[in-house]
């Protein structure tokens, strides 16, 4: 279908000439995904479909304990400091955003009374503002009423540079004002096609003003409630041991009828992905296990025990390698990997290009990930309208060797290449995890053949993904040469996903390493394209801009995509847990129940 044909169909939906369902069916026929079709309509100002609830319990509570296993345990419970998914998930037990994303890319209201649209007057036609109507009769866990003041405060809290919130990018350029006690208006400096970013999903969890107001700005890390959340969610805080256990108990004043089903929740941290898979799929000791980054062959064997099932949910997550653009071994202005420095080896583009050819993506997919990881040359892999068809990957040790040779890296007597007195040795780190260690070994073996010495480093997951600014081994500090992990795409729009390579997102000492760009790669063309996409209201042109950004980052080899990873989790057979590839696993925790 050409551009004019697509625009014509969208206008037919707007004028009710065809239904949303018919439009989506046509888009699927052209190879588009359901979230992509929904996003096309949302970006064009057409109200989203209402998500049908499958929740069956007819009373609140009575379901006993829910036992969930996160093999990377949360280290804090303030969502605006959560640099890792585990901290977002722990926070989501207690805090709620105005809305979240279902698996079809539709917005679902939580603290909002309805989803804004041009039809209900919530969305301005010029793309410069959105008005949210809030639910009434919602209480914080301490009994205080939830109002517009809490929403306005949360936006100001996150936007304050002194707070050092990881979510600052969603709030620093907007204005949030109170219209009345239960209405807020978000104003953008320019037309903004992706208006459903601030106050939505994992970046939008609302904090209680009365508990955090005294800790806005420089005192933000001193707030007692960073570790003792008081939210509006289905469970109230009981206990927290960082890296080990989060406990909650049913919120009997929750603002939705008959919810939640479970009387309590335990989010157990620690261990590894394999033991987590066994504890759910084989023994049934736990009800749910997050992020089963386990060899697919083992998952299939464990499922044969009949206790549980593997959930594989499409999304936008990517397992990839980062190459440090700064010098992690030299301290400048009291900071390693300072943005004023250049990496002594990886600043050579030939080295980065050679490393790209030393990653056997097909082998990693075939022998490690199977159903749970698809080899890719792209950082941005979903929805399909944003995926580049121009990128390619090649595993070729001989070509990599020739490239290094031509760039002046000559093999020494020990087989390792040297140039200008510098030995081609790189420290390659990742979190402790079976598939990751096996992937490291595959890459190390290929690198050795090409004359690259790789020292492998493995860090405990709870440390590697910690939000603690004092921890030297976090992935955001990136105090080594090369590192690998999965980055999540928690929305069916790539705007907040692709800011990871904007120059203003550098992770630095000044922002407590909360910035999103831990490679410290800078490209003026990338920055300009991202800025233009933020205000491009034409959905077709905007998609082309994100494709270009992906191609710039891939061509610059600041990253090496390895496998696109659908979300993989485990659940006992009788657990009903609605999941989404575009939000946290606990996004709809209020609707989890057990079939009896």
Coordinates of C-alpha atoms in Angstrom, one line a residue:
X1 CA 0.0 0.0 0.0
X2 CA 1.3 3.5 -0.9
X3 CA 1.4 6.5 1.4
X4 CA -1.8 8.0 0.0
X5 CA -3.7 4.8 0.3
X6 CA -2.7 4.5 4.0
X7 CA -3.7 8.1 4.7
X8 CA -7.1 7.5 3.0
X9 CA -7.7 4.4 5.2
X10 CA -6.9 6.4 8.4
X11 CA -9.3 9.1 7.4
X12 CA -12.0 6.5 6.8
X13 CA -11.6 5.3 10.4
X14 CA -11.8 8.9 11.6
X15 CA -15.0 9.4 9.6
X16 CA -16.3 6.0 10.8
X17 CA -16.4 4.7 7.2
X18 CA -14.6 1.6 8.4
X19 CA -14.1 0.2 11.9
X20 CA -10.9 0.1 13.8
X21 CA -11.0 -3.7 13.6
X22 CA -11.3 -3.6 9.8
X23 CA -8.4 -1.2 9.6
X24 CA -6.2 -3.4 11.8
X25 CA -7.2 -6.5 9.8
X26 CA -6.2 -4.7 6.6
X27 CA -2.9 -3.6 8.1
X28 CA -2.1 -7.2 9.2
X29 CA -2.7 -8.3 5.6
X30 CA 0.0 -5.9 4.6
X31 CA 2.4 -7.4 7.1
X32 CA 2.0 -4.9 10.0
X33 CA 1.6 -5.8 13.6
X34 CA -1.4 -5.0 15.7
X35 CA 0.5 -2.5 18.0
X36 CA 1.8 -0.8 14.8
X37 CA -1.7 -0.4 13.4
X38 CA -3.0 0.9 16.7
X39 CA -0.1 3.4 16.9
X40 CA -0.8 4.7 13.4
X41 CA -4.4 5.5 14.5
X42 CA -3.2 7.0 17.8
X43 CA -0.6 9.2 16.1
X44 CA -3.4 10.4 13.8
X45 CA -5.5 11.6 16.8
X46 CA -8.0 8.7 16.7
X47 CA -9.1 7.3 20.0
X48 CA -7.8 4.0 21.1
X49 CA -9.8 0.8 21.4
X50 CA -11.0 -0.1 24.9
X51 CA -9.1 -3.1 26.3
X52 CA -11.5 -5.8 27.2
X53 CA -10.9 -7.2 30.7
X54 CA -10.7 -10.9 31.2
X55 CA -10.7 -10.7 35.0
X56 CA -13.1 -13.2 36.6
X57 CA -13.0 -13.0 40.4
X58 CA -16.2 -11.5 41.9
X59 CA -14.7 -10.4 45.3
X60 CA -11.5 -8.8 46.6
X61 CA -8.9 -11.0 48.2
X62 CA -9.1 -14.7 49.2
X63 CA -6.5 -15.8 46.7
X64 CA -3.7 -16.4 49.3
X65 CA -0.1 -15.4 48.6
X66 CA 1.3 -14.7 45.1
X67 CA 5.0 -15.7 45.0
X68 CA 7.0 -14.1 42.2
X69 CA 10.7 -14.7 41.5
X70 CA 13.0 -12.0 40.0
X71 CA 16.5 -13.4 39.8
X72 CA 17.7 -9.8 39.8
X73 CA 16.3 -8.4 43.0
X74 CA 15.3 -4.7 43.3
X75 CA 17.7 -2.4 45.0
X76 CA 15.4 0.5 45.5
X77 CA 11.7 1.3 45.2
X78 CA 11.5 4.8 43.7
X79 CA 10.5 4.4 40.0
X80 CA 12.2 7.7 39.0
X81 CA 15.6 6.3 40.1
X82 CA 15.1 2.9 38.5
X83 CA 17.9 2.4 35.9
X84 CA 17.1 -1.3 35.8
X85 CA 13.9 -3.2 35.0
X86 CA 13.9 -4.9 38.3
X87 CA 13.6 -1.6 40.2
X88 CA 10.7 -0.5 37.9
X89 CA 9.0 -3.8 38.5
X90 CA 9.4 -3.6 42.3
X91 CA 8.0 -0.1 42.2
X92 CA 5.1 -1.0 40.0
X93 CA 3.7 -3.3 42.8
X94 CA 2.9 -0.1 44.8
X95 CA 2.8 2.8 42.4
X96 CA 0.6 3.5 39.4
X97 CA 0.9 5.7 36.3
X98 CA -2.0 7.5 34.7
X99 CA -2.1 4.8 32.1
X100 CA -0.2 1.8 30.8
X101 CA 0.2 -0.1 27.5
X102 CA -1.5 -3.4 26.7
X103 CA 0.0 -6.0 24.4
X104 CA -1.9 -4.5 21.3
X105 CA -0.3 -1.1 21.9
X106 CA -3.5 0.4 23.4
X107 CA -3.4 2.7 26.4
X108 CA -5.3 1.4 29.5
X109 CA -6.3 3.9 32.3
X110 CA -5.1 3.4 35.9
X111 CA -5.2 6.7 37.7
X112 CA -6.7 8.4 34.7
X113 CA -10.5 8.4 34.4
X114 CA -10.3 8.0 30.6
X115 CA -7.7 8.0 27.8
X116 CA -7.4 11.5 26.1
X117 CA -8.4 11.8 22.5
X118 CA -9.5 14.5 20.1
X119 CA -13.1 13.1 20.4
X120 CA -13.3 13.7 24.2
X121 CA -11.4 16.9 24.0
X122 CA -8.3 15.6 25.8
X123 CA -5.9 16.0 22.8
X124 CA -5.3 19.3 21.1
X125 CA -5.4 19.1 17.3
X126 CA -2.1 21.1 17.1
X127 CA -0.3 18.4 19.1
X128 CA 0.8 20.8 21.7
X129 CA -1.2 19.7 24.7
X130 CA -3.0 16.8 26.4
X131 CA -5.5 17.1 29.2
X132 CA -5.9 14.2 31.6
X133 CA -9.0 13.7 33.7
X134 CA -8.1 11.8 36.9
X135 CA -10.1 9.2 38.9
X136 CA -11.8 10.4 42.0
X137 CA -12.0 8.6 45.3
X138 CA -8.5 7.2 45.0
X139 CA -6.5 7.0 48.2
X140 CA -2.7 6.8 48.9
X141 CA -1.9 3.8 51.1
X142 CA -1.7 6.1 54.1
X143 CA -5.2 7.2 53.6
X144 CA -4.5 10.6 52.0
X145 CA -6.5 11.5 48.8
X146 CA -4.8 11.3 45.4
X147 CA -5.3 14.6 43.5
X148 CA -4.0 16.6 40.6
X149 CA -1.4 18.1 43.0
X150 CA 0.4 14.8 43.1
X151 CA 0.6 14.6 39.3
X152 CA 1.9 18.2 39.0
X153 CA 4.5 17.5 41.8
X154 CA 5.7 14.2 40.2
X155 CA 6.4 16.0 36.9
X156 CA 8.3 18.8 38.6
X157 CA 10.2 16.3 40.8
X158 CA 11.4 14.3 37.8
X159 CA 12.2 17.5 35.7
X160 CA 14.5 19.0 38.4
X161 CA 18.1 18.3 37.3
X162 CA 19.1 18.2 41.0
X163 CA 16.8 15.3 41.6
X164 CA 18.9 13.2 39.1
X165 CA 15.8 11.2 38.1
X166 CA 16.4 8.7 35.3
X167 CA 13.0 9.8 33.9
X168 CA 14.1 13.5 33.4
X169 CA 14.0 13.2 29.7
X170 CA 10.2 12.7 29.7
X171 CA 9.6 15.8 31.9
X172 CA 12.3 18.4 31.4
X173 CA 10.6 20.1 28.3
X174 CA 7.0 20.0 29.4
X175 CA 4.7 22.1 31.6
X176 CA 2.2 20.3 33.8
X177 CA -0.5 22.5 35.4
X178 CA -3.5 21.8 37.6
X179 CA -6.9 22.7 36.0
X180 CA -8.9 21.5 39.0
X181 CA -8.6 19.0 41.8
X182 CA -8.8 16.1 39.3
X183 CA -7.7 17.5 36.0
X184 CA -4.2 18.2 34.7
X185 CA -2.9 19.7 31.5
X186 CA 0.4 18.7 29.9
X187 CA 1.8 21.3 27.5
X188 CA 4.6 20.7 25.0
X189 CA 6.9 23.3 23.6
X190 CA 6.2 22.1 20.1
X191 CA 3.9 19.7 18.3
X192 CA 4.4 16.3 19.9
X193 CA 3.2 13.2 18.2
X194 CA 4.1 10.9 21.0
X195 CA 2.2 12.6 23.8
X196 CA 1.7 9.4 25.8
X197 CA 5.1 9.4 27.4
X198 CA 5.1 11.6 30.5
X199 CA 2.9 10.2 33.3
X200 CA 2.4 6.9 31.3
X201 CA 3.8 3.4 31.8
X202 CA 7.1 2.7 33.7
X203 CA 8.2 6.3 33.3
X204 CA 4.9 7.7 34.6
X205 CA 4.4 6.3 38.1
X206 CA 3.0 9.0 40.3
X207 CA 4.6 9.9 43.7
X208 CA 2.7 11.3 46.7
X209 CA 3.5 15.0 47.1
X210 CA 3.0 15.0 50.8
X211 CA 5.8 12.4 51.3
X212 CA 8.3 13.5 48.7
X213 CA 8.0 17.3 48.6
X214 CA 10.6 17.8 51.2
X215 CA 13.1 15.7 49.2
X216 CA 12.7 17.3 45.7
X217 CA 16.1 18.3 44.2
X218 CA 19.4 17.8 45.9
X219 CA 17.9 15.9 48.8
X220 CA 16.2 13.4 46.6
X221 CA 18.3 10.4 47.7
X222 CA 17.6 11.0 51.3
X223 CA 13.9 10.3 51.2
X224 CA 12.9 7.5 53.5
X225 CA 10.2 6.5 51.0
X226 CA 12.7 5.6 48.4
X227 CA 12.8 2.3 50.2
X228 CA 9.3 2.3 51.8
X229 CA 6.8 3.1 49.0
X230 CA 3.4 4.6 49.7
X231 CA 1.4 4.3 46.5
X232 CA -2.1 3.9 45.1
X233 CA -1.6 0.3 43.8
X234 CA -3.3 -3.0 44.6
X235 CA -0.7 -3.9 47.3
X236 CA 0.5 -1.9 50.3
X237 CA 4.2 -2.1 51.4
X238 CA 5.2 -4.5 54.2
X239 CA 8.9 -5.1 54.0
X240 CA 11.9 -4.6 51.7
X241 CA 15.4 -6.2 51.8
X242 CA 17.3 -4.7 48.8
X243 CA 18.4 -7.4 46.4
X244 CA 16.5 -10.1 48.3
X245 CA 12.8 -9.6 49.0
X246 CA 9.9 -7.2 48.5
X247 CA 6.6 -7.9 50.4
X248 CA 3.2 -6.4 50.0
X249 CA -0.2 -7.0 51.5
X250 CA -3.6 -6.5 49.9
X251 CA -4.9 -2.9 49.6
X252 CA -8.5 -3.2 50.8
X253 CA -9.1 0.4 49.8
X254 CA -8.0 -0.2 46.2
X255 CA -9.9 2.0 43.7
X256 CA -11.2 -0.9 41.5
X257 CA -13.9 -3.3 42.6
X258 CA -13.0 -6.9 43.4
X259 CA -9.3 -6.3 43.0
X260 CA -6.8 -7.5 43.8
X261 CA -7.3 -11.3 44.1
X262 CA -4.2 -12.2 46.0
X263 CA -4.0 -11.5 49.7
X264 CA -0.3 -10.8 49.6
X265 CA 2.7 -10.7 47.2
X266 CA 6.3 -11.7 47.6
X267 CA 8.8 -10.6 45.0
X268 CA 11.9 -12.8 45.7
X269 CA 15.2 -11.7 44.3
X270 CA 18.5 -13.5 43.7
X271 CA 19.6 -16.7 42.2
X272 CA 19.8 -17.1 38.5
X273 CA 17.5 -17.5 35.5
X274 CA 17.9 -21.3 35.4
X275 CA 16.9 -21.8 39.0
X276 CA 14.0 -19.4 38.5
X277 CA 12.8 -21.4 35.5
X278 CA 13.0 -24.7 37.6
X279 CA 11.2 -23.2 40.5
X280 CA 8.2 -22.4 38.4
X281 CA 8.1 -24.8 35.4
X282 CA 9.4 -27.9 37.2
X283 CA 8.6 -27.7 40.9
X284 CA 5.8 -25.1 41.1
X285 CA 7.5 -23.6 44.2
X286 CA 6.9 -20.1 42.8
X287 CA 3.9 -18.8 40.8
X288 CA 5.8 -16.6 38.3
X289 CA 9.4 -16.1 37.1
X290 CA 10.6 -13.0 35.2
X291 CA 13.0 -12.8 32.3
X292 CA 13.9 -16.5 31.7
X293 CA 17.1 -15.8 29.8
X294 CA 17.8 -19.6 29.6
X295 CA 18.7 -21.9 26.7
X296 CA 15.5 -22.7 24.9
X297 CA 16.4 -26.4 25.0
X298 CA 16.3 -26.4 28.8
X299 CA 13.0 -24.4 28.9
X300 CA 11.4 -27.1 26.6
X301 CA 12.6 -29.9 28.9
X302 CA 11.3 -28.1 32.1
X303 CA 7.9 -27.5 30.5
X304 CA 7.5 -31.3 30.1
X305 CA 7.1 -31.5 33.9
X306 CA 3.6 -30.2 33.5
X307 CA 3.7 -27.7 36.4
X308 CA 4.1 -24.5 34.4
X309 CA 4.4 -22.8 31.0
X310 CA 6.8 -20.5 29.2
X311 CA 5.2 -17.2 28.1
X312 CA 6.8 -15.7 25.0
X313 CA 5.4 -12.2 24.3
X314 CA 6.6 -10.0 21.3
X315 CA 8.0 -6.6 22.2
X316 CA 11.0 -4.5 21.3
X317 CA 13.8 -5.8 23.7
X318 CA 17.2 -6.3 22.3
X319 CA 20.3 -8.2 23.6
X320 CA 23.2 -6.2 22.3
X321 CA 26.8 -5.2 22.8
X322 CA 28.0 -1.7 23.7
X323 CA 31.4 -0.3 22.7
X324 CA 32.8 2.4 25.0
X325 CA 33.5 5.6 23.2
X326 CA 35.4 7.1 26.2
X327 CA 38.4 5.9 28.2
X328 CA 37.3 3.8 31.2
X329 CA 40.8 3.4 32.5
X330 CA 41.7 7.1 32.9
X331 CA 40.3 9.5 35.4
X332 CA 39.5 13.0 34.3
X333 CA 37.9 15.6 36.6
X334 CA 37.5 12.8 39.2
X335 CA 35.6 10.6 36.7
X336 CA 36.4 7.5 34.7
X337 CA 34.9 7.2 31.2
X338 CA 34.7 11.0 31.2
X339 CA 33.0 12.4 28.0
X340 CA 36.1 14.6 27.4
X341 CA 38.2 11.5 26.7
X342 CA 38.4 9.1 23.7
X343 CA 38.8 5.4 24.0
X344 CA 42.5 4.4 23.3
X345 CA 41.5 1.5 21.0
X346 CA 37.8 1.7 20.2
X347 CA 38.0 5.2 18.8
X348 CA 39.4 3.4 15.7
X349 CA 36.3 2.7 13.6
X350 CA 38.2 -0.2 11.9
X351 CA 38.4 -2.0 15.3
X352 CA 34.7 -1.5 15.9
X353 CA 33.8 -2.8 12.4
X354 CA 36.0 -5.8 12.9
X355 CA 34.3 -6.6 16.3
X356 CA 31.0 -6.4 14.5
X357 CA 32.1 -9.2 12.2
X358 CA 33.3 -11.3 15.1
X359 CA 29.8 -11.8 16.5
X360 CA 28.2 -15.1 15.3
X361 CA 24.6 -14.0 15.7
X362 CA 23.2 -17.0 13.8
X363 CA 25.2 -19.4 16.1
X364 CA 24.0 -17.5 19.2
X365 CA 20.4 -17.9 18.0
X366 CA 20.7 -21.5 17.0
X367 CA 22.6 -22.9 19.9
X368 CA 21.5 -20.7 22.8
X369 CA 18.3 -18.7 22.4
X370 CA 16.1 -20.7 19.9
X371 CA 12.5 -19.4 20.2
X372 CA 13.6 -16.7 22.6
X373 CA 16.1 -14.7 20.6
X374 CA 16.2 -13.9 16.9
X375 CA 19.5 -12.8 15.2
X376 CA 19.4 -9.2 14.0
X377 CA 21.5 -6.4 12.7
X378 CA 19.0 -3.8 14.1
X379 CA 18.8 -2.1 17.4
X380 CA 15.2 -1.1 16.7
X381 CA 13.2 -4.3 15.8
X382 CA 9.5 -3.6 16.5
X383 CA 6.9 -2.3 15.6
X384 CA 7.6 -3.3 12.0
X385 CA 7.1 0.2 10.5
X386 CA 10.2 1.4 12.3
X387 CA 12.5 -1.5 11.2
X388 CA 15.3 -0.9 8.7
X389 CA 15.5 -3.2 5.8
X390 CA 19.0 -1.8 4.8
X391 CA 21.1 -3.2 7.7
X392 CA 22.9 -6.6 7.4
X393 CA 25.2 -8.6 9.5
X394 CA 28.0 -10.9 8.6
X395 CA 30.2 -13.3 10.7
X396 CA 33.6 -13.5 9.0
X397 CA 36.8 -13.9 11.0
X398 CA 39.0 -13.6 7.8
X399 CA 37.4 -10.3 6.8
X400 CA 37.7 -8.9 10.4
X401 CA 41.4 -9.9 10.4
X402 CA 42.0 -8.2 7.1
X403 CA 40.3 -5.1 8.3
X404 CA 42.5 -4.9 11.4
X405 CA 45.6 -5.6 9.4
X406 CA 44.8 -2.8 6.9
X407 CA 44.3 -0.4 9.8
X408 CA 47.8 -1.0 11.1
X409 CA 47.0 -3.5 13.8
X410 CA 49.8 -6.1 13.4
X411 CA 50.0 -9.5 15.1
X412 CA 52.7 -9.8 17.7
X413 CA 54.6 -13.0 18.6
X414 CA 51.8 -14.1 20.9
X415 CA 49.2 -13.7 18.1
X416 CA 47.6 -10.5 19.6
X417 CA 47.6 -7.4 17.5
X418 CA 49.5 -4.2 18.4
X419 CA 49.5 -0.7 17.0
X420 CA 51.5 2.3 18.1
X421 CA 52.6 0.4 21.2
X422 CA 49.0 -0.4 22.2
X423 CA 48.0 -4.0 22.6
X424 CA 44.5 -5.0 21.2
X425 CA 43.1 -6.1 24.5
X426 CA 39.6 -5.4 25.7
X427 CA 37.7 -6.1 28.9
X428 CA 34.2 -7.5 28.0
X429 CA 31.7 -7.5 30.8
X430 CA 28.1 -8.7 31.3
X431 CA 25.8 -10.0 34.1
X432 CA 26.2 -13.6 35.4
X433 CA 23.8 -15.6 33.3
X434 CA 24.2 -18.9 31.3
X435 CA 23.3 -17.6 27.8
X436 CA 25.4 -14.5 28.3
X437 CA 28.5 -16.3 29.5
X438 CA 28.1 -18.7 26.5
X439 CA 27.7 -15.8 24.1
X440 CA 30.8 -14.2 25.6
X441 CA 32.8 -17.4 25.0
X442 CA 31.6 -17.6 21.4
X443 CA 32.8 -14.0 20.7
X444 CA 36.0 -14.4 22.7
X445 CA 37.0 -17.5 20.6
X446 CA 36.4 -15.7 17.3
X447 CA 38.2 -12.6 18.5
X448 CA 41.2 -14.7 19.6
X449 CA 41.5 -16.1 16.0
X450 CA 41.5 -12.5 14.7
X451 CA 44.2 -11.3 17.1
X452 CA 42.0 -9.6 19.7
X453 CA 42.6 -10.5 23.3
X454 CA 39.3 -10.4 25.3
X455 CA 39.2 -10.6 29.1
X456 CA 35.8 -11.7 30.2
X457 CA 34.2 -10.2 33.3
X458 CA 30.9 -11.4 34.8
X459 CA 29.0 -9.3 37.4
X460 CA 26.1 -10.4 39.6
X461 CA 22.9 -9.2 38.0
X462 CA 21.7 -7.3 41.1
X463 CA 25.0 -5.4 41.1
X464 CA 25.3 -4.8 37.4
X465 CA 21.8 -3.4 37.1
X466 CA 21.9 -1.6 40.4
X467 CA 20.5 1.9 40.7
X468 CA 23.1 2.7 43.4
X469 CA 25.4 5.6 42.2
X470 CA 28.1 4.4 44.5
X471 CA 28.4 1.0 42.8
X472 CA 31.4 0.9 40.4
X473 CA 30.2 -2.1 38.4
X474 CA 26.9 -0.9 37.0
X475 CA 26.3 -0.9 33.3
X476 CA 25.5 2.8 33.3
X477 CA 29.0 3.6 34.6
X478 CA 30.5 1.3 31.9
X479 CA 34.0 1.2 33.5
X480 CA 35.3 -1.3 30.9
X481 CA 35.7 -1.5 27.1
X482 CA 32.8 -3.7 25.9
X483 CA 29.6 -4.8 27.6
X484 CA 26.5 -6.7 26.9
X485 CA 22.9 -6.7 28.2
X486 CA 19.3 -6.4 27.2
X487 CA 17.6 -3.0 26.9
X488 CA 13.9 -3.0 27.1
X489 CA 11.4 -1.1 24.9
X490 CA 8.5 -0.4 27.3
X491 CA 6.3 1.5 24.8
X492 CA 5.1 0.7 21.3
X493 CA 6.7 3.9 20.1
X494 CA 10.5 4.2 19.8
X495 CA 11.0 7.8 21.0
X496 CA 12.0 7.0 24.6
X497 CA 13.9 3.9 23.3
X498 CA 16.1 5.7 20.8
X499 CA 17.1 8.5 23.2
X500 CA 19.8 6.2 24.4
X501 CA 22.2 7.5 21.7
X502 CA 21.4 11.3 22.1
X503 CA 24.4 13.3 23.3
X504 CA 22.5 15.0 26.0
X505 CA 21.7 11.6 27.6
X506 CA 25.3 10.8 28.5
X507 CA 25.5 9.0 31.9
X508 CA 27.9 11.0 34.0
X509 CA 29.0 11.6 37.5
X510 CA 27.1 14.9 37.5
X511 CA 23.7 13.1 36.9
X512 CA 24.7 10.2 39.2
X513 CA 25.1 8.1 36.0
X514 CA 21.3 8.2 35.5
X515 CA 21.7 9.3 31.8
X516 CA 20.5 6.9 29.2
X517 CA 23.6 7.0 26.9
X518 CA 26.2 4.9 28.6
X519 CA 28.3 4.4 25.5
X520 CA 28.8 8.2 25.4
X521 CA 28.6 8.1 21.6
X522 CA 27.8 11.4 20.0
X523 CA 26.6 12.0 16.5
X524 CA 25.2 15.5 15.5
X525 CA 23.1 14.0 12.6
X526 CA 21.6 11.5 15.1
X527 CA 20.8 14.3 17.6
X528 CA 19.2 16.5 14.8
X529 CA 17.1 13.6 13.5
X530 CA 15.9 12.7 16.9
X531 CA 14.9 16.3 17.7
X532 CA 13.0 16.6 14.4
X533 CA 11.2 13.3 15.1
X534 CA 9.9 14.6 18.4
X535 CA 7.7 17.2 16.6
X536 CA 7.0 15.5 13.3
X537 CA 3.3 15.0 13.2
X538 CA 3.4 13.1 9.9
X539 CA 3.5 9.4 11.0
X540 CA 5.1 8.2 7.7
X541 CA 8.0 10.8 7.8
X542 CA 8.4 10.2 11.6
X543 CA 8.9 6.4 11.1
X544 CA 11.5 7.1 8.4
X545 CA 13.4 9.3 10.9
X546 CA 13.6 6.5 13.5
X547 CA 14.8 4.1 10.8
X548 CA 17.6 6.5 10.0
X549 CA 18.6 6.8 13.7
X550 CA 18.9 3.0 13.9
X551 CA 21.0 3.0 10.8
X552 CA 23.3 5.7 12.1
X553 CA 23.9 4.0 15.4
X554 CA 24.5 0.6 13.7
X555 CA 26.8 2.1 11.1
X556 CA 28.7 4.0 13.8
X557 CA 29.3 0.7 15.6
X558 CA 28.8 2.2 19.0
X559 CA 26.6 -0.9 19.4
X560 CA 26.4 -4.4 18.0
X561 CA 22.9 -5.9 18.0
X562 CA 23.0 -9.6 18.8
X563 CA 19.4 -11.0 19.1
X564 CA 16.0 -9.5 19.3
X565 CA 14.4 -10.9 22.4
X566 CA 10.7 -11.4 22.9
X567 CA 9.8 -11.3 26.5
X568 CA 10.1 -14.7 28.1
X569 CA 8.7 -15.5 31.5
X570 CA 7.4 -18.6 33.4
X571 CA 4.0 -19.1 35.1
X572 CA 2.4 -22.0 36.9
X573 CA -0.5 -23.4 34.8
X574 CA -3.3 -22.0 36.9
X575 CA -2.0 -18.4 37.1
X576 CA -3.8 -15.9 34.9
X577 CA -1.3 -13.1 34.4
X578 CA -2.0 -10.6 31.6
X579 CA 1.3 -9.6 30.1
X580 CA 2.4 -6.9 27.6
X581 CA 5.4 -6.6 25.4
X582 CA 5.2 -2.8 25.8
X583 CA 5.1 -2.4 29.6
X584 CA 6.4 -3.9 32.8
X585 CA 5.5 -7.5 33.7
X586 CA 3.6 -6.1 36.7
X587 CA 1.8 -3.5 34.6
X588 CA -1.6 -5.2 35.2
X589 CA -0.9 -6.9 38.5
X590 CA -4.3 -5.8 39.8
X591 CA -5.8 -8.3 37.3
X592 CA -3.7 -11.3 38.2
X593 CA -5.6 -14.3 39.6
X594 CA -5.6 -18.0 39.9
X595 CA -8.0 -20.4 38.1
X596 CA -9.4 -22.8 40.6

